[in-house]
CSV table of C-alpha atoms in Angstrom, one decimal:
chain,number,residue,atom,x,y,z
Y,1,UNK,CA,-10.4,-33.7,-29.2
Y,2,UNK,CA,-11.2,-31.8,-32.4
Y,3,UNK,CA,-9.0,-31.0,-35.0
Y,4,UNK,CA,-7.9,-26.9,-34.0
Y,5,UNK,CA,-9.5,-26.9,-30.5
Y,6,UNK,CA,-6.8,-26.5,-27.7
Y,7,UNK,CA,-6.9,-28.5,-24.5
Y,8,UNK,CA,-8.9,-26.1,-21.7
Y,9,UNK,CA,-9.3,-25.9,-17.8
Y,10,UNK,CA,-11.2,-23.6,-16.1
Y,11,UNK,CA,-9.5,-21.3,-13.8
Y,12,UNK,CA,-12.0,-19.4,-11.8
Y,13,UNK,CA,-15.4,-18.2,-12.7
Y,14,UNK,CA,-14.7,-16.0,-15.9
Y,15,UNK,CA,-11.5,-17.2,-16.4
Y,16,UNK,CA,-10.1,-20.2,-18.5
Y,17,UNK,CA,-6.6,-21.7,-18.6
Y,18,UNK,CA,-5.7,-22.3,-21.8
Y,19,UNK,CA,-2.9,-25.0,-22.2
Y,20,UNK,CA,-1.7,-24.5,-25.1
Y,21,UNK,CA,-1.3,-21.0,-25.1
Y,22,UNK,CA,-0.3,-19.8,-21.7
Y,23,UNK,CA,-0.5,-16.0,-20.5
Y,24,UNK,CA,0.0,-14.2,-17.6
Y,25,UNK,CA,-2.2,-13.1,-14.5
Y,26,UNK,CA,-1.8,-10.7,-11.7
Y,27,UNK,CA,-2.8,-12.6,-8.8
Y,28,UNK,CA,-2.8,-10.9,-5.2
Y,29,UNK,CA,-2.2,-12.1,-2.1
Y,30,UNK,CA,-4.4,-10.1,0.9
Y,31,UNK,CA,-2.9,-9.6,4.2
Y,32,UNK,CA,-3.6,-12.1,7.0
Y,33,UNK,CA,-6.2,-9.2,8.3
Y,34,UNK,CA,-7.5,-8.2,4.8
Y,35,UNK,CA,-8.5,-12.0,3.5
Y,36,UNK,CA,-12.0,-11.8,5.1
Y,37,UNK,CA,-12.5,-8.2,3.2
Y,38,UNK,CA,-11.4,-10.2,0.1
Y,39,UNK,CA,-14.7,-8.5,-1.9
Y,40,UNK,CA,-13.8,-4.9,-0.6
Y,41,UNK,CA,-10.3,-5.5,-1.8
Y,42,UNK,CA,-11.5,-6.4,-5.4
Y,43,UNK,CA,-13.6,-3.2,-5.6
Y,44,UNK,CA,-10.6,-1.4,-4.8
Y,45,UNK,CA,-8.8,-2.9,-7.4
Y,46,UNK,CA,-11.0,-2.5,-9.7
Y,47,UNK,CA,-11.6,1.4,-9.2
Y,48,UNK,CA,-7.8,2.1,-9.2
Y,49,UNK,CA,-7.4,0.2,-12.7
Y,50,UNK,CA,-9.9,2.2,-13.5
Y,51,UNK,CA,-8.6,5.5,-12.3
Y,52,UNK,CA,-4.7,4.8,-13.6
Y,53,UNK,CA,-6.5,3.7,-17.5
Y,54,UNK,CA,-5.3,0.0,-16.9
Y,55,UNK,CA,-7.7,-2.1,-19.4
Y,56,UNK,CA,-8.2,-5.6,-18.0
Y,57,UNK,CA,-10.7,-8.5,-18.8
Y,58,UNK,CA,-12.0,-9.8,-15.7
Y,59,UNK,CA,-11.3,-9.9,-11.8
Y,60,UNK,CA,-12.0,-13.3,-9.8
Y,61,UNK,CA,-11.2,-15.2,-6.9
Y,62,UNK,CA,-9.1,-18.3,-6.2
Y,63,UNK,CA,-9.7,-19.7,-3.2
Y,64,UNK,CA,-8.2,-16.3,-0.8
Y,65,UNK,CA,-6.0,-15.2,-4.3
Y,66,UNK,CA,-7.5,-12.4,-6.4
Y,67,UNK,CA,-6.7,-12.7,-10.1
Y,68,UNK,CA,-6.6,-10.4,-12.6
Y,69,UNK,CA,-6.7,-11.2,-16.5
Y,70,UNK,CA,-4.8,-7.6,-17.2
Y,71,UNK,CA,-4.1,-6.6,-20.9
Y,72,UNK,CA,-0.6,-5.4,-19.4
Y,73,UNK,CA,0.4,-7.5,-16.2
Y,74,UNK,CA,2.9,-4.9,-15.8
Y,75,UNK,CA,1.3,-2.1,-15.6
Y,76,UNK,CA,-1.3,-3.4,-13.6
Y,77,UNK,CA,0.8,-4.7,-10.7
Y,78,UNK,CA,2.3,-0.9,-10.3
Y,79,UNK,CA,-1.4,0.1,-9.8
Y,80,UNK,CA,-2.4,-2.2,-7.8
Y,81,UNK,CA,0.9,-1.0,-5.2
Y,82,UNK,CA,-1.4,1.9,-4.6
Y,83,UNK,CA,-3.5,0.1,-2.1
Y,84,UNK,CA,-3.4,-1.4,1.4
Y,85,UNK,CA,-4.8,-4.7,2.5
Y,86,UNK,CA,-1.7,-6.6,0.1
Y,87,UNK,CA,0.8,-9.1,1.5
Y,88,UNK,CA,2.3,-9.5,-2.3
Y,89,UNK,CA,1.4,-9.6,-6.3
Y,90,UNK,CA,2.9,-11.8,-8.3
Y,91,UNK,CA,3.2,-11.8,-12.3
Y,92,UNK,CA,2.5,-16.0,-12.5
Y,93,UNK,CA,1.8,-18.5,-14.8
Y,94,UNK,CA,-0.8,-20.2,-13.9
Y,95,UNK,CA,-1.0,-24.2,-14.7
Y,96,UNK,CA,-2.5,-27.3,-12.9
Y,97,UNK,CA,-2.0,-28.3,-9.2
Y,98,UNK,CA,0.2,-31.2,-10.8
Y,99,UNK,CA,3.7,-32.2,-9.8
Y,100,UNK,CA,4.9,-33.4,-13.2
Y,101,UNK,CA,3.4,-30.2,-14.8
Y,102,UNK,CA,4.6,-28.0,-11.8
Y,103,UNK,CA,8.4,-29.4,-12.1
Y,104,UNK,CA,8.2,-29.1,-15.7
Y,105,UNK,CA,6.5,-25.8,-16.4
Y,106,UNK,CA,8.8,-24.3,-13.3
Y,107,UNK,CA,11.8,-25.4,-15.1
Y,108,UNK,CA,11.3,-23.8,-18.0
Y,109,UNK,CA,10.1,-20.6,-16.8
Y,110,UNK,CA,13.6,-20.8,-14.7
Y,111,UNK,CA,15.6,-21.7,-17.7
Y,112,UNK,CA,14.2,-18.4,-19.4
Y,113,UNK,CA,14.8,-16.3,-16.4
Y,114,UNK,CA,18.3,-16.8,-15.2
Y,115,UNK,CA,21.5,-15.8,-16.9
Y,116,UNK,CA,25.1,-17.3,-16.4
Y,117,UNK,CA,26.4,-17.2,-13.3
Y,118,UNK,CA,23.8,-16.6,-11.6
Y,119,UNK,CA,22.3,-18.2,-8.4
Y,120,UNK,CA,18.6,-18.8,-8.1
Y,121,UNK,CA,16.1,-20.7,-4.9
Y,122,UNK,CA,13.3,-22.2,-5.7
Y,123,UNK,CA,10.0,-21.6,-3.1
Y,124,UNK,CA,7.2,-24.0,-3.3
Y,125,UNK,CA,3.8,-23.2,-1.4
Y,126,UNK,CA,0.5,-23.9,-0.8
Y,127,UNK,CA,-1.8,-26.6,-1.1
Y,128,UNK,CA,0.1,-30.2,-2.4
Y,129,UNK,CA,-1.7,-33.0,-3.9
Y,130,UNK,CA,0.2,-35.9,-3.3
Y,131,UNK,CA,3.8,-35.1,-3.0
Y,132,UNK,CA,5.3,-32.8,-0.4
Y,133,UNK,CA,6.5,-29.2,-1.8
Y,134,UNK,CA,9.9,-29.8,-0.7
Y,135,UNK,CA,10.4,-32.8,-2.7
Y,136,UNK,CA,9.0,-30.2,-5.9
Y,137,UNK,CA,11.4,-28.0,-5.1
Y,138,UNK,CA,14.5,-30.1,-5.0
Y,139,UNK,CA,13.5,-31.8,-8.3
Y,140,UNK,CA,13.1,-28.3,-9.7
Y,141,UNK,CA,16.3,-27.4,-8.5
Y,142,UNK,CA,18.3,-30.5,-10.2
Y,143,UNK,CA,16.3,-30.3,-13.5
Y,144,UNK,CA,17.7,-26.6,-13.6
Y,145,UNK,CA,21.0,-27.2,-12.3
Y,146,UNK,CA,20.9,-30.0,-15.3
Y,147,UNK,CA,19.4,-28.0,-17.7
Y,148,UNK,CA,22.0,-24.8,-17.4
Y,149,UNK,CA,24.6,-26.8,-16.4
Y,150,UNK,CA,27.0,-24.8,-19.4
Y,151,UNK,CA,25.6,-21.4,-18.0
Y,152,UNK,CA,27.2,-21.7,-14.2
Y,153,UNK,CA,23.6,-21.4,-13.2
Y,154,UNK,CA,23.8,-22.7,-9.4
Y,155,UNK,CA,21.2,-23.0,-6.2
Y,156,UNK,CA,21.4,-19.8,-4.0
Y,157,UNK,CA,20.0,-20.2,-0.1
Y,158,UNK,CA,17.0,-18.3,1.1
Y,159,UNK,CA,19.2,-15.3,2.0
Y,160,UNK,CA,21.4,-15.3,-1.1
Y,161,UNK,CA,19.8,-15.7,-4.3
Y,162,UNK,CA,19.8,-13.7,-7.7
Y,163,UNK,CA,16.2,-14.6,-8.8
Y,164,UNK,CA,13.2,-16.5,-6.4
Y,165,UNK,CA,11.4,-19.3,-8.2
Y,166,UNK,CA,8.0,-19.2,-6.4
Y,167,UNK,CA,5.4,-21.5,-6.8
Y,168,UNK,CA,2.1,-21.0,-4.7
Y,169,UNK,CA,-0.7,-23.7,-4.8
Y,170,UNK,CA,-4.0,-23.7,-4.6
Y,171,UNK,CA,-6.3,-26.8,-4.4
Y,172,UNK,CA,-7.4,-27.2,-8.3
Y,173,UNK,CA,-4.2,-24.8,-9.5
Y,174,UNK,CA,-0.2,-23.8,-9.4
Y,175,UNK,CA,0.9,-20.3,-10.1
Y,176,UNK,CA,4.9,-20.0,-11.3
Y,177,UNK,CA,6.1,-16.4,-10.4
Y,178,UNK,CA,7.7,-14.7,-13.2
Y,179,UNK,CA,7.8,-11.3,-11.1
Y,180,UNK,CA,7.0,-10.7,-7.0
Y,181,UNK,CA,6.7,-7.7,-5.1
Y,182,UNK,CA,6.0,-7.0,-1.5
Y,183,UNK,CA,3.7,-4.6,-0.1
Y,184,UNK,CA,2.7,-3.5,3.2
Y,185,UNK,CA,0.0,-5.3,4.1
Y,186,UNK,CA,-2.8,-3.3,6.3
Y,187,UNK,CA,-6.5,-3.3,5.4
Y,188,UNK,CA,-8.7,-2.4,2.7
Y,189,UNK,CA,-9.1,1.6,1.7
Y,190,UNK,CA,-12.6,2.7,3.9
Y,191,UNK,CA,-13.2,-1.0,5.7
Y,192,UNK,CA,-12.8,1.4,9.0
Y,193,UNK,CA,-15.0,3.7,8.2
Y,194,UNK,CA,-13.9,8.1,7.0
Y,195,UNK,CA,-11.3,9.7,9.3
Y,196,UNK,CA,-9.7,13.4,9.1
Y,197,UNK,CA,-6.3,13.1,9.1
Y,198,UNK,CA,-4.3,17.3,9.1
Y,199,UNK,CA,-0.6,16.8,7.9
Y,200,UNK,CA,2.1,19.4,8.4
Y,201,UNK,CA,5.3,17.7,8.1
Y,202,UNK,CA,6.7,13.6,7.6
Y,203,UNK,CA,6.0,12.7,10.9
Y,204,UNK,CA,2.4,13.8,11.0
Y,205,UNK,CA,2.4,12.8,7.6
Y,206,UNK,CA,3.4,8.8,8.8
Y,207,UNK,CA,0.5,9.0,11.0
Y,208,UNK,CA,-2.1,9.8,8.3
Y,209,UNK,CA,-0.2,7.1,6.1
Y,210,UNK,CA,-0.8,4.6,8.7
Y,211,UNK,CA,-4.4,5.7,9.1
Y,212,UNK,CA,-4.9,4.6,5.4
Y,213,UNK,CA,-3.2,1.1,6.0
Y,214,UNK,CA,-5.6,0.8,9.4
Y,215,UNK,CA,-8.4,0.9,6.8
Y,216,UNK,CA,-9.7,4.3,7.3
Y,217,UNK,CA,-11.0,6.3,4.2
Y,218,UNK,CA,-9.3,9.4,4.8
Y,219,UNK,CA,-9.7,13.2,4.3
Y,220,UNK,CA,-6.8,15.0,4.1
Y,221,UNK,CA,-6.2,18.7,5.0
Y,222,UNK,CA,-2.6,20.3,5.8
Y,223,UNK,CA,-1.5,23.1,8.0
Y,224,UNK,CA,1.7,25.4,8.0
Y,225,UNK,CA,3.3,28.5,9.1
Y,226,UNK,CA,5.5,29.9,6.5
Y,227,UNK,CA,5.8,30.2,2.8
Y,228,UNK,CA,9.2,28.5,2.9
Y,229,UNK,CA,7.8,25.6,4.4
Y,230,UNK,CA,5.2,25.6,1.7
Y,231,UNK,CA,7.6,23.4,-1.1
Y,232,UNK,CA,8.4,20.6,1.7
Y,233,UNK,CA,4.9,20.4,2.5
Y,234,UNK,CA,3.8,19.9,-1.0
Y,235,UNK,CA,6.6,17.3,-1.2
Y,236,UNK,CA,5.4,15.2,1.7
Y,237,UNK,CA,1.7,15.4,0.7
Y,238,UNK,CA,2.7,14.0,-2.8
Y,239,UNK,CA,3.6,11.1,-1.0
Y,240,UNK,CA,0.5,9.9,0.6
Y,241,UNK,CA,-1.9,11.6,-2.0
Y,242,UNK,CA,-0.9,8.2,-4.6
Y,243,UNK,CA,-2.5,6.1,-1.3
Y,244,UNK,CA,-5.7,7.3,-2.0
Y,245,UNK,CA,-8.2,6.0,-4.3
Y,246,UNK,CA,-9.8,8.7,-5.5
Y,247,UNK,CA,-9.9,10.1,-9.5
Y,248,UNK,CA,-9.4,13.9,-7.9
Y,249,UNK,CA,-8.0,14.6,-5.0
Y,250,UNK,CA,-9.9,17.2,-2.5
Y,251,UNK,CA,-7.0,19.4,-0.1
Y,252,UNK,CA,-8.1,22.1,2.2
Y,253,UNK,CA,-4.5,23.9,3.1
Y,254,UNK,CA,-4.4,25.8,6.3
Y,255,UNK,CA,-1.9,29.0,6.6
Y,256,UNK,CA,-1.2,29.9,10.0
Y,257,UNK,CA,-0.6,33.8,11.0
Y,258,UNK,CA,1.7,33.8,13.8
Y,259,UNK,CA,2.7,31.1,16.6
Y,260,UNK,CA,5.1,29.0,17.7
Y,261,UNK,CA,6.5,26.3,16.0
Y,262,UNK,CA,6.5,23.6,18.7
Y,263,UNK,CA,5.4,20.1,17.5
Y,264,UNK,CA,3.0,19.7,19.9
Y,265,UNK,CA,1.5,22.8,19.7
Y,266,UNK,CA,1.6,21.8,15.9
Y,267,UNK,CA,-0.6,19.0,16.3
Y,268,UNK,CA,-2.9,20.8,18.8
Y,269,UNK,CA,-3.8,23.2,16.4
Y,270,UNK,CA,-4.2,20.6,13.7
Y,271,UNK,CA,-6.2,18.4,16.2
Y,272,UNK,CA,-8.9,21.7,16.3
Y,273,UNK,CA,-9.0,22.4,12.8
Y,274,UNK,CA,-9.5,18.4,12.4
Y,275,UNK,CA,-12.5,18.3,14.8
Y,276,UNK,CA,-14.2,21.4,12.5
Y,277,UNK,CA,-13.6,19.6,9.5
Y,278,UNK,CA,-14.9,16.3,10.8
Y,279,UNK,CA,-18.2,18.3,12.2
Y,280,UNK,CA,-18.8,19.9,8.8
Y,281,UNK,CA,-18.2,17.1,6.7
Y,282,UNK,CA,-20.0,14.1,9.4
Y,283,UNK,CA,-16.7,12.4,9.9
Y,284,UNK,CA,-16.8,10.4,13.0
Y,285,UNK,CA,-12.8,9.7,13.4
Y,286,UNK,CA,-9.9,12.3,13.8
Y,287,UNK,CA,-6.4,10.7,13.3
Y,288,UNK,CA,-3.7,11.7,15.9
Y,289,UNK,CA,0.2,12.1,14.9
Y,290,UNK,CA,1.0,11.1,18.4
Y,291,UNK,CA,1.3,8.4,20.5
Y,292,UNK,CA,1.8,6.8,23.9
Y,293,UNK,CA,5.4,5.1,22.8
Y,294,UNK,CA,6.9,8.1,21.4
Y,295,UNK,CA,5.8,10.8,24.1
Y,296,UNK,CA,4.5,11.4,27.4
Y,297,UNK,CA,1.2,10.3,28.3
Y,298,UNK,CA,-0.4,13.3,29.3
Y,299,UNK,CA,-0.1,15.3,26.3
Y,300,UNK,CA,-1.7,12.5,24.6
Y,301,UNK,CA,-4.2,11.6,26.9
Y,302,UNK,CA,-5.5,15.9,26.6
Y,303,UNK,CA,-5.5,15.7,23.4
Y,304,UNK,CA,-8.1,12.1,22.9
Y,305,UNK,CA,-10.3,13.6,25.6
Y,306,UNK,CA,-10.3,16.8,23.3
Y,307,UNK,CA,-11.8,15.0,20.7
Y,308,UNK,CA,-14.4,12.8,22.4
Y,309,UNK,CA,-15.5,16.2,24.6
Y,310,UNK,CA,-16.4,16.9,20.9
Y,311,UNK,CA,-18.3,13.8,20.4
Y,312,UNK,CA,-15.5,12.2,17.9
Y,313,UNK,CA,-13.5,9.5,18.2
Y,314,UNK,CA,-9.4,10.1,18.1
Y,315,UNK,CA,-7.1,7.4,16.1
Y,316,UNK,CA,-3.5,7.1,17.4
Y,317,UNK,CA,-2.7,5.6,14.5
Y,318,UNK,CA,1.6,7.1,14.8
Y,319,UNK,CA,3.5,3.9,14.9
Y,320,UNK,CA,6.6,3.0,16.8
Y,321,UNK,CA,10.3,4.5,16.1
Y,322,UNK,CA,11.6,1.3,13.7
Y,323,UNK,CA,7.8,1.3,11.8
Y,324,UNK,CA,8.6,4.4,11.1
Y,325,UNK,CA,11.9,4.4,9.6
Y,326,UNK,CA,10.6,1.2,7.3
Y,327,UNK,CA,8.0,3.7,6.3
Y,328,UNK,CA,10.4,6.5,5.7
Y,329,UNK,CA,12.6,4.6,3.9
Y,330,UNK,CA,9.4,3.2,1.5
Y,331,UNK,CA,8.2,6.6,0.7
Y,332,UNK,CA,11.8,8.2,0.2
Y,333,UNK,CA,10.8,10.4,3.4
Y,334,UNK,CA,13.5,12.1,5.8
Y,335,UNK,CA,12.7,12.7,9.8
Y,336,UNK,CA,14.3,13.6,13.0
Y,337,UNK,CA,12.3,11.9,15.9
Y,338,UNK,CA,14.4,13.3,18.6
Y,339,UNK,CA,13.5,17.3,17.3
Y,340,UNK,CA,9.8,16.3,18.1
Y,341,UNK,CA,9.8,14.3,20.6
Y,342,UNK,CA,11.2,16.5,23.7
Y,343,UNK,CA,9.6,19.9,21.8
Y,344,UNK,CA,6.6,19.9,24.1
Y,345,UNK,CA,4.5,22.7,25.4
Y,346,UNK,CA,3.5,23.0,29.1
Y,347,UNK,CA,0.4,25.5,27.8
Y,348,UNK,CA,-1.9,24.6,25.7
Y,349,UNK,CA,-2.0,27.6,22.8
Y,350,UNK,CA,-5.1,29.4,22.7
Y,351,UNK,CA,-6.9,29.2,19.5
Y,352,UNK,CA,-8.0,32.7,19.4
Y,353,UNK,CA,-4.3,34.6,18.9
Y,354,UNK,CA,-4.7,33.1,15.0
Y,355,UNK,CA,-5.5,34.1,12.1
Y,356,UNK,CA,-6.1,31.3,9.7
Y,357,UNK,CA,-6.2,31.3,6.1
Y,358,UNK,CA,-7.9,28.6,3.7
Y,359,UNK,CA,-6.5,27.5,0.6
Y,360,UNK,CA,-8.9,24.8,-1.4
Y,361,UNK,CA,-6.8,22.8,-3.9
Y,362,UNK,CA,-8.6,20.1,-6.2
Y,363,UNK,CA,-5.8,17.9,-7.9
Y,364,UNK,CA,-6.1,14.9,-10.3
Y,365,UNK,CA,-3.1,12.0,-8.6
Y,366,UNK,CA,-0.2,12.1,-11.4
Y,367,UNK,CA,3.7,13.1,-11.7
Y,368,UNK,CA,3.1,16.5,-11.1
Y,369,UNK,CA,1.5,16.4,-8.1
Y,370,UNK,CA,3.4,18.8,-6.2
Y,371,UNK,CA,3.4,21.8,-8.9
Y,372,UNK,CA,-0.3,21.2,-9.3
Y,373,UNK,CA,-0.7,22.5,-5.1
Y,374,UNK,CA,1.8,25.0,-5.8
Y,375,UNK,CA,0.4,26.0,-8.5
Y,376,UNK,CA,-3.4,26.1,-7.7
Y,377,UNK,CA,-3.8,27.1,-4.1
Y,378,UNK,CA,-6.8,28.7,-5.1
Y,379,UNK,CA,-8.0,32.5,-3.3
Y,380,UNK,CA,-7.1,32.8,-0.2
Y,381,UNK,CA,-10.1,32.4,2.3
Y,382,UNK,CA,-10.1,33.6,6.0
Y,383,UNK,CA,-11.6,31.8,8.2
């Protein structure tokens, strides 16, 4: 070796593992249904570092994991939660597929993490080249154990624990989490193809969400009645707009006149004003909020033949009951299921007794989402 040269291993194409002077990666894990769309998924990445300003130097593959040499790991990873088509990012270490190096290296990244009295469990994955990942784990566990033995630093179980030591393996490499997060899963942003998805309150809004996770690029427009509903509106929207990848964010707003209030007569009206907006803008899918397992089948069976009379194709894309109250609890949204689901309409509402009014609304993503669709609604356009 030459005097001032450190020892090197390359990582994947792009990317070299220095030794001597470890660093970070963000390295992604795709969903079970997402890991055959594993070049989509990069693109996606890429554009929303792009979008959020989040400098990195290069974006490559290991094995099914997606790496990402970031400038700031942090950072990056809270981008990166904007998309679907994720199982979980980890900030990791990266070192060789080696048992000596991954008991080691793990140990010390664990003896810099913990604090006194504090319980940790060690998690090792993946691909092992002659040892089994059990055995890894137990001998990171005792070299811990030994090694903060005057800190009260003790083994947790896999339901109790303060901080997760995870190792995941590929065939050539290791990579020692310093910092997980969970996502939802889902598929790629536009693997699916452009749906219209119309939003006037959280459960419609859950719909549209889950749209987005099915892999759909979706257009967004919004309907409500009164100006006091206006505020909650904007609220709900500001939680799916940070789902899309797009620089500036495109609403149409849709004011109704007069009516009644009913949720199904809700999304009937939405469903129509969908169908125009798909025509005009050649979208072939219009998203649903409703669903065989939350309501009675003919109302949802009227409404899907509605759209293919039109020549569309309808996405019942509402999940169950307990979907939606993990979603609700994600995206710090409230709901009452029960309001909706028995507030149905014998009568179809006839189109005609309304006058609609247009507000276009261009927005760039950011923390003030909702004042920016407050506060540019735009002129008023009758329609």
């Amino acid at each position: 070796m030459r005097h001032g040269r450190h020892p090197k291993k390359k990582l994947c194409r792009g990317v070299i593992l220095d030794i001597m002077a470890p660093k970070s990666f963000v390295v992604v894990f795709p969903s079970l249904q997402a890991k055959q769309y594993s070049p989509t998924l990069m693109k996606g990445i890429k554009r929303v570092l792009k979008i959020e300003d989040e400098p990195y130097t290069n974006i490559c593959r290991d094995e099914h994991l997606i790496l990402i040499d970031a400038h700031d790991p942090v950072f990056a990873s809270s981008a990166i939660g904007r998309l679907y088509g994720i199982e979980k990012v980890l900030i990791a270490r990266p070192i060789k597929n080696n048992y000596d190096d991954i008991v080691k290296t793990t140990t010390e990244v664990g003896g810099n993490l913990l604090l006194g009295n504090e319980k940790f469990y060690v998690q090792v994955e993946g691909y092992s080249r002659g040892f089994i990942p059990k055995d890894a784990e137990m001998a990171i566990s005792s070299s811990i154990i030994e090694k903060k033995s005057l800190h009260n630093v003790r083994p947790g179980t896999p339901d109790r624990y303060d901080k997760l030591l995870y190792v995941y393996m590929t065939h050539d490499n290791a990579y020692i989490s310093i910092f997980e997060d969970k996502y939802p899963g889902g598929l790629p942003w536009g693997i699916q193809g452009k749906a219209v998805s119309c939003v006037f309150d959280e459960m419609s809004a859950m719909a549209c969400l889950e749209a987005i996770r099915m892999g759909f690029e979706t257009k967004i427009i919004a309907l409500y009645r009164k100006e006091s509903q206006l505020i909650n509106l904007a609220k709900v929207l500001n939680k799916i707009i940070p789902n899309l990848i797009q620089k500036k964010v495109q609403l149409s707003i849709y004011k109704l006149s007069a009516g009644s209030s009913g949720f199904l007569n809700m999304v009937i009206i939405a469903t129509e004003i969908a169908i125009d907006v798909a025509k005009n803008y050649n979208i072939s899918y219009v998203t649903l909020p409703i669903s065989r397992i939350m309501f009675p089948g003919l109302p949802v069976d009227r409404l899907q033949r509605r759209v293919y009379d039109t020549g569309l194709n309808a996405v019942l894309s509402l999940p169950d009951y307990e979907r939606m109250l993990a979603i609700s609890k994600r995206m710090n949204m409230s709901f009452n299921a029960e309001s909706r689901r028995y507030n149905l309409l014998k009568i179809p509402p006839d189109m005609k007794q309304y006058n609609i009014l247009k507000h276009d609304v261009t927005i760039k993503p950011g923390p003030n989402n909702i004042h920016d669709i407050l506060d540019n609604m735009g002129r008023q356009k009758q329609i």
